[in-house]
Protein backbone atom coordinates (compact mmCIF):
# COMPACT_ATOMS: atom_id res chain seq x y z
CA UNK A 1 0.12 -0.05 -0.01
CA UNK A 2 1.20 3.44 -0.51
CA UNK A 3 0.04 7.20 0.08
CA UNK A 4 0.64 10.50 -1.75
CA UNK A 5 1.49 13.86 -0.33
CA UNK A 6 0.42 16.56 -2.92
CA UNK A 7 0.24 20.11 -1.72
CA UNK A 8 1.49 23.78 -2.60
CA UNK A 9 1.79 24.55 1.06
CA UNK A 10 4.55 24.11 3.93
CA UNK A 11 4.26 21.09 6.14
CA UNK A 12 5.41 19.63 9.30
CA UNK A 13 6.52 16.46 10.63
CA UNK A 14 3.46 15.37 12.44
CA UNK A 15 1.74 12.15 11.12
CA UNK A 16 -1.74 13.53 10.29
CA UNK A 17 -3.19 10.54 8.60
CA UNK A 18 -1.51 7.81 11.04
CA UNK A 19 0.47 6.26 8.23
CA UNK A 20 1.79 3.06 9.61
CA UNK A 21 5.44 3.13 10.66
CA UNK A 22 6.00 6.89 9.71
CA UNK A 23 7.37 9.49 12.70
CA UNK A 24 5.81 12.21 14.06
CA UNK A 25 9.26 13.96 14.64
CA UNK A 26 10.87 13.78 11.11
CA UNK A 27 9.92 14.62 7.57
CA UNK A 28 9.17 11.23 6.27
CA UNK A 29 6.18 9.28 4.51
CA UNK A 30 3.73 10.84 7.01
CA UNK A 31 3.75 14.35 7.69
CA UNK A 32 0.94 17.15 8.08
CA UNK A 33 -0.09 19.83 5.62
CA UNK A 34 -0.17 23.35 7.06
CA UNK A 35 -2.10 25.23 4.64
CA UNK A 36 0.02 28.00 4.98
CA UNK A 37 3.45 29.05 3.01
CA UNK A 38 4.22 27.91 -0.17
CA UNK A 39 7.00 25.22 0.13
CA UNK A 40 5.13 22.54 -1.52
CA UNK A 41 5.51 18.73 -1.75
CA UNK A 42 4.83 16.05 -4.51
CA UNK A 43 5.73 12.87 -2.72
CA UNK A 44 4.62 9.27 -3.27
CA UNK A 45 5.52 6.58 -0.49
CA UNK A 46 4.94 3.04 0.05
CA UNK A 47 3.99 2.03 3.81
CA UNK A 48 2.91 -1.60 3.87
CA UNK A 49 3.70 -4.96 2.52
CA UNK A 50 7.48 -6.45 2.43
CA UNK A 51 10.78 -4.72 1.30
CA UNK A 52 10.96 -1.14 0.98
CA UNK A 53 9.06 1.27 3.23
CA UNK A 54 9.04 5.20 2.91
CA UNK A 55 9.43 7.38 -0.13
CA UNK A 56 9.26 6.52 -3.45
CA UNK A 57 10.26 9.84 -4.91
CA UNK A 58 10.00 13.46 -4.04
CA UNK A 59 9.82 16.82 -5.71
CA UNK A 60 9.57 19.66 -2.70
CA UNK A 61 9.80 23.36 -2.51
CA UNK A 62 8.84 24.18 -6.03
CA UNK A 63 6.78 27.79 -5.66
CA UNK A 64 9.63 30.40 -4.34
CA UNK A 65 12.16 30.05 -6.54
CA UNK A 66 14.55 28.47 -4.22
CA UNK A 67 16.87 25.42 -4.86
CA UNK A 68 14.19 22.55 -4.91
CA UNK A 69 14.38 19.01 -3.15
CA UNK A 70 14.58 16.24 -5.26
CA UNK A 71 15.16 12.52 -4.72
CA UNK A 72 14.58 8.85 -5.26
CA UNK A 73 14.02 6.48 -2.23
CA UNK A 74 14.65 7.46 1.17
CA UNK A 75 16.97 10.33 1.78
CA UNK A 76 20.26 8.50 3.66
CA UNK A 77 21.40 11.90 4.93
CA UNK A 78 18.86 13.88 6.25
CA UNK A 79 14.96 14.15 6.14
CA UNK A 80 13.89 10.93 4.69
CA UNK A 81 11.61 12.54 2.17
CA UNK A 82 14.18 14.74 1.13
CA UNK A 83 12.48 18.00 2.87
CA UNK A 84 15.06 20.88 2.97
CA UNK A 85 17.60 19.00 0.81
CA UNK A 86 18.01 21.85 -1.77
CA UNK A 87 19.78 19.33 -4.04
CA UNK A 88 18.27 19.81 -7.19
CA UNK A 89 21.18 21.25 -8.50
CA UNK A 90 23.28 18.18 -7.83
CA UNK A 91 21.51 16.50 -10.91
CA UNK A 92 22.41 17.55 -14.39
CA UNK A 93 18.98 15.69 -15.78
CA UNK A 94 15.67 16.56 -14.19
CA UNK A 95 12.76 15.02 -16.02
CA UNK A 96 9.45 14.48 -14.49
CA UNK A 97 6.88 12.50 -16.67
CA UNK A 98 3.11 11.73 -15.65
CA UNK A 99 1.11 8.92 -17.20
CA UNK A 100 -2.36 7.80 -16.97
CA UNK A 101 -4.25 4.44 -18.23
CA UNK A 102 -7.61 4.64 -19.78
CA UNK A 103 -10.38 3.23 -18.01
CA UNK A 104 -11.04 0.08 -19.76
CA UNK A 105 -14.80 -0.54 -21.19
CA UNK A 106 -16.60 -3.32 -19.45
CA UNK A 107 -15.82 -6.65 -21.25
CA UNK A 108 -19.74 -6.96 -22.12
CA UNK A 109 -22.14 -4.14 -22.24
CA UNK A 110 -24.03 -4.27 -18.62
CA UNK A 111 -27.43 -3.86 -20.58
CA UNK A 112 -26.75 -6.92 -22.52
CA UNK A 113 -24.71 -9.29 -20.06
CA UNK A 114 -27.91 -11.19 -18.91
CA UNK A 115 -28.30 -12.56 -22.34
CA UNK A 116 -25.17 -14.44 -22.03
CA UNK A 117 -24.06 -13.73 -25.60
CA UNK A 118 -20.42 -15.03 -25.89
CA UNK A 119 -19.69 -13.20 -29.17
CA UNK A 120 -20.06 -9.88 -27.13
CA UNK A 121 -17.09 -10.11 -25.27
CA UNK A 122 -14.87 -6.98 -26.04
CA UNK A 123 -17.47 -5.15 -28.08
CA UNK A 124 -17.63 -1.31 -27.30
CA UNK A 125 -20.92 0.42 -27.45
CA UNK A 126 -21.12 3.41 -30.13
CA UNK A 127 -24.87 3.92 -29.98
CA UNK A 128 -27.87 3.18 -28.24
CA UNK A 129 -31.50 4.28 -29.59
CA UNK A 130 -34.95 3.91 -28.17
CA UNK A 131 -36.73 3.70 -31.67
CA UNK A 132 -39.86 5.94 -31.93
CA UNK A 133 -43.02 4.59 -33.51
CA UNK A 134 -42.92 7.13 -36.19
CA UNK A 135 -39.18 8.23 -36.56
CA UNK A 136 -38.48 11.37 -38.79
CA UNK A 137 -35.13 11.71 -39.44
CA UNK A 138 -35.19 13.61 -42.63
CA UNK A 139 -33.73 16.90 -40.92
CA UNK A 140 -31.75 15.46 -37.70
CA UNK A 141 -30.05 12.31 -36.72
CA UNK A 142 -31.83 10.05 -34.33
CA UNK A 143 -31.82 11.00 -30.62
CA UNK A 144 -29.48 8.65 -29.41
CA UNK A 145 -29.02 8.28 -25.89
CA UNK A 146 -25.48 7.41 -26.31
CA UNK A 147 -23.46 8.39 -29.15
CA UNK A 148 -19.45 7.45 -29.00
CA UNK A 149 -19.11 7.69 -32.74
CA UNK A 150 -16.42 10.69 -32.65
CA UNK A 151 -14.55 8.83 -30.13
CA UNK A 152 -14.02 5.57 -32.01
CA UNK A 153 -10.95 5.50 -33.98
CA UNK A 154 -10.30 1.90 -35.49
CA UNK A 155 -12.07 -1.46 -35.37
CA UNK A 156 -12.56 -4.58 -37.17
CA UNK A 157 -16.00 -5.81 -36.11
CA UNK A 158 -19.32 -4.18 -36.06
CA UNK A 159 -22.56 -5.77 -34.29
CA UNK A 160 -25.89 -4.86 -33.65
CA UNK A 161 -28.25 -5.43 -30.73
CA UNK A 162 -32.32 -5.02 -31.50
CA UNK A 163 -34.83 -5.65 -28.77
CA UNK A 164 -38.51 -5.79 -29.54
CA UNK A 165 -40.51 -6.49 -26.25
CA UNK A 166 -39.21 -9.86 -25.36
CA UNK A 167 -37.62 -10.84 -28.55
CA UNK A 168 -33.88 -9.97 -29.04
CA UNK A 169 -31.12 -10.64 -31.50
CA UNK A 170 -27.61 -9.88 -31.66
CA UNK A 171 -25.46 -9.98 -35.08
CA UNK A 172 -21.72 -9.23 -35.55
CA UNK A 173 -19.94 -9.21 -38.80
CA UNK A 174 -16.66 -7.94 -40.39
CA UNK A 175 -16.58 -4.16 -40.78
CA UNK A 176 -18.17 -2.82 -43.99
CA UNK A 177 -16.79 0.76 -43.24
CA UNK A 178 -13.98 2.25 -41.67
CA UNK A 179 -16.14 5.22 -40.34
CA UNK A 180 -18.06 4.76 -36.98
CA UNK A 181 -20.45 7.73 -38.42
CA UNK A 182 -21.85 5.42 -40.94
CA UNK A 183 -22.75 2.32 -38.73
CA UNK A 184 -25.98 4.18 -37.29
CA UNK A 185 -29.17 4.60 -38.46
CA UNK A 186 -28.31 5.32 -42.45
CA UNK A 187 -31.16 8.41 -42.12
CA UNK A 188 -31.66 11.15 -44.69
CA UNK A 189 -30.15 13.76 -42.83
CA UNK A 190 -26.15 14.92 -43.57
CA UNK A 191 -25.83 14.23 -39.62
CA UNK A 192 -26.19 10.69 -40.33
CA UNK A 193 -23.12 9.24 -42.25
CA UNK A 194 -19.89 11.16 -43.05
CA UNK A 195 -21.57 14.78 -42.87
CA UNK A 196 -21.40 15.39 -46.61
CA UNK A 197 -23.63 12.61 -47.91
CA UNK A 198 -26.09 10.16 -46.82
CA UNK A 199 -24.95 6.75 -46.04
CA UNK A 200 -25.46 4.30 -48.91
CA UNK A 201 -23.93 0.88 -48.00
CA UNK A 202 -25.18 -2.20 -50.03
CA UNK A 203 -22.57 -5.08 -49.92
CA UNK A 204 -21.71 -8.59 -48.85
CA UNK A 205 -20.12 -9.10 -45.11
CA UNK A 206 -18.20 -12.15 -43.94
CA UNK A 207 -17.81 -14.05 -40.42
CA UNK A 208 -21.43 -13.14 -39.78
CA UNK A 209 -22.38 -14.41 -35.95
CA UNK A 210 -25.94 -14.58 -34.78
CA UNK A 211 -27.49 -14.95 -31.31
CA UNK A 212 -31.00 -14.81 -30.33
CA UNK A 213 -33.93 -15.55 -28.20
CA UNK A 214 -35.41 -17.24 -31.20
CA UNK A 215 -33.82 -20.90 -31.50
CA UNK A 216 -33.43 -20.92 -35.18
CA UNK A 217 -30.98 -17.64 -35.15
CA UNK A 218 -28.38 -18.90 -33.47
CA UNK A 219 -25.20 -19.58 -35.94
CA UNK A 220 -21.75 -18.29 -36.59
CA UNK A 221 -19.48 -17.87 -39.53
CA UNK A 222 -21.91 -17.31 -42.17
CA UNK A 223 -21.88 -15.09 -45.48
CA UNK A 224 -24.41 -11.94 -45.03
CA UNK A 225 -24.89 -8.75 -46.50
CA UNK A 226 -26.34 -5.36 -45.45
CA UNK A 227 -28.86 -2.69 -46.88
CA UNK A 228 -28.15 0.53 -45.40
CA UNK A 229 -29.60 3.66 -47.15
CA UNK A 230 -31.99 6.52 -46.61
CA UNK A 231 -33.79 6.11 -49.98
CA UNK A 232 -36.77 4.29 -51.60
CA UNK A 233 -36.13 0.65 -52.99
CA UNK A 234 -37.52 -1.84 -55.19
CA UNK A 235 -37.39 -5.56 -55.03
CA UNK A 236 -34.75 -6.13 -57.64
CA UNK A 237 -31.79 -8.22 -56.65
CA UNK A 238 -29.24 -5.46 -57.30
CA UNK A 239 -26.14 -7.22 -56.28
CA UNK A 240 -26.89 -10.75 -57.17
CA UNK A 241 -27.48 -12.18 -53.40
CA UNK A 242 -27.76 -16.14 -53.83
CA UNK A 243 -31.18 -17.16 -53.68
CA UNK A 244 -32.91 -13.62 -53.06
CA UNK A 245 -36.08 -13.11 -55.19
CA UNK A 246 -36.32 -10.29 -57.82
CA UNK A 247 -40.00 -9.80 -57.20
CA UNK A 248 -40.35 -9.51 -53.29
CA UNK A 249 -38.70 -7.33 -50.76
CA UNK A 250 -36.28 -9.63 -49.08
CA UNK A 251 -32.55 -9.97 -48.65
CA UNK A 252 -31.58 -8.75 -51.93
CA UNK A 253 -33.44 -5.57 -52.98
CA UNK A 254 -32.18 -2.46 -55.25
CA UNK A 255 -31.76 1.26 -53.74
CA UNK A 256 -33.46 3.69 -55.90
CA UNK A 257 -30.62 6.66 -54.90
CA UNK A 258 -31.01 9.24 -54.74
CA UNK A 259 -35.09 9.09 -54.98
CA UNK A 260 -37.62 9.13 -51.93
CA UNK A 261 -36.81 8.72 -48.25
CA UNK A 262 -38.16 5.33 -46.89
CA UNK A 263 -34.91 4.17 -45.93
CA UNK A 264 -33.71 0.75 -45.16
CA UNK A 265 -31.40 -0.77 -42.10
CA UNK A 266 -31.33 -4.16 -42.96
CA UNK A 267 -28.78 -7.15 -42.04
CA UNK A 268 -29.01 -10.56 -43.89
CA UNK A 269 -27.51 -13.75 -43.95
CA UNK A 270 -27.19 -16.04 -47.06
CA UNK A 271 -25.23 -19.08 -48.24
CA UNK A 272 -24.31 -22.23 -46.44
CA UNK A 273 -26.68 -24.45 -44.82
CA UNK A 274 -29.58 -23.26 -42.22
CA UNK A 275 -31.31 -20.37 -41.99
CA UNK A 276 -31.32 -17.78 -44.91
CA UNK A 277 -32.79 -14.17 -45.27
CA UNK A 278 -33.37 -11.16 -42.78
CA UNK A 279 -31.57 -11.10 -39.55
CA UNK A 280 -33.33 -7.74 -38.69
CA UNK A 281 -34.95 -5.01 -40.19
CA UNK A 282 -35.41 -1.35 -39.50
CA UNK A 283 -37.19 0.41 -42.29
CA UNK A 284 -39.15 3.84 -43.07
CA UNK A 285 -37.31 6.01 -40.53
CA UNK A 286 -37.22 9.47 -42.40
CA UNK A 287 -41.06 10.54 -42.98
CA UNK A 288 -42.91 10.36 -39.69
CA UNK A 289 -44.82 7.42 -40.59
CA UNK A 290 -45.16 4.22 -38.79
CA UNK A 291 -41.73 2.28 -39.02
CA UNK A 292 -41.19 -1.19 -40.11
CA UNK A 293 -39.37 -3.36 -37.24
CA UNK A 294 -38.61 -6.90 -37.13
CA UNK A 295 -36.63 -9.88 -36.35
CA UNK A 296 -35.90 -12.65 -38.82
CA UNK A 297 -38.23 -13.02 -42.12
CA UNK A 298 -41.38 -11.75 -42.00
CA UNK A 299 -43.84 -14.64 -41.99
CA UNK A 300 -47.06 -12.57 -43.04
CA UNK A 301 -45.71 -9.99 -45.81
CA UNK A 302 -42.48 -8.79 -47.44
CA UNK A 303 -39.76 -11.08 -46.08
CA UNK A 304 -37.71 -8.08 -45.12
CA UNK A 305 -40.41 -6.35 -43.18
CA UNK A 306 -40.96 -3.48 -46.07
CA UNK A 307 -44.62 -1.72 -45.57
CA UNK A 308 -45.47 -3.81 -42.58
CA UNK A 309 -45.68 -0.56 -40.33
CA UNK A 310 -45.13 -2.81 -37.22
CA UNK A 311 -43.44 -0.46 -34.77
CA UNK A 312 -46.68 0.12 -32.86
CA UNK A 313 -46.92 -3.40 -31.93
CA UNK A 314 -43.89 -3.22 -29.83
CA UNK A 315 -43.95 -1.54 -26.60
CA UNK A 316 -40.05 -1.60 -26.03
CA UNK A 317 -37.73 -0.81 -29.25
CA UNK A 318 -34.07 -0.79 -28.39
CA UNK A 319 -31.19 -0.56 -30.84
CA UNK A 320 -27.49 -0.84 -29.90
CA UNK A 321 -24.70 -0.72 -32.07
CA UNK A 322 -21.04 -2.00 -31.13
CA UNK A 323 -17.58 -2.07 -32.53
CA UNK A 324 -14.68 -4.43 -31.53
CA UNK A 325 -10.86 -4.00 -32.27
């Protein structure tokens, strides 16, 4: 254990904090600040455990222009904490550097910790959004309760967590952009995306991992694709996603950029065996109409939830966006 004595004032030898083993009659690792004068103390000490006990380093008398006290360890020839040593001119090199470590983020976002999503370990929260039933992001970006996009520098993975009442889904994938501003809701406002043009990302993504409260949506290592844009779109399979239809709104559509403002924020999986299609969809978020929200394929309409106007059936609508190094 240790203790610090940092102040700009005079001080006396009294052991004011009752540091174990410190003297009350010598300037050592337990002194008393007087709140008067300007002598000054910048001292770090250790006072417990095995081995060395006492001063680690001391820098004293730094306010009045007199020769300062400087020392490492206990002073063997005077006051143990180097007080009144006036020895700074004995050293040719006198460098002090101060460091901090950043506070590490939680290994798993506490909000989703009870879901036991093994894939979520090490992901950093970038955005959190309570999705309104009638979003209108034409002129302004979503009212995120968390927006850490400006502090994110580099990342290799992107993940989304969507919660609709008692249903939830987590999906992570290799990054599809280097810009954290482009991984949130791709709204029509220039406050979304890079600030110069709206986000339009339609591409295949790799190493898609999915965990969910829905049994069939738990798998890893799949191929997938994202359809993120603020515009209208049509059913045509623009980038040739295997198995996607050219006649229904599903996991392979065509963006009509720069026309309209319907909007699509969809993640899908395709290829391989098992489940194929929509992982989650959040559509129609720019015009104030009831949005489309869904997890998995829509069983009663367009598979990617387009035109479903389902946001009002959910009381709890939460979206969280993450990145990992």
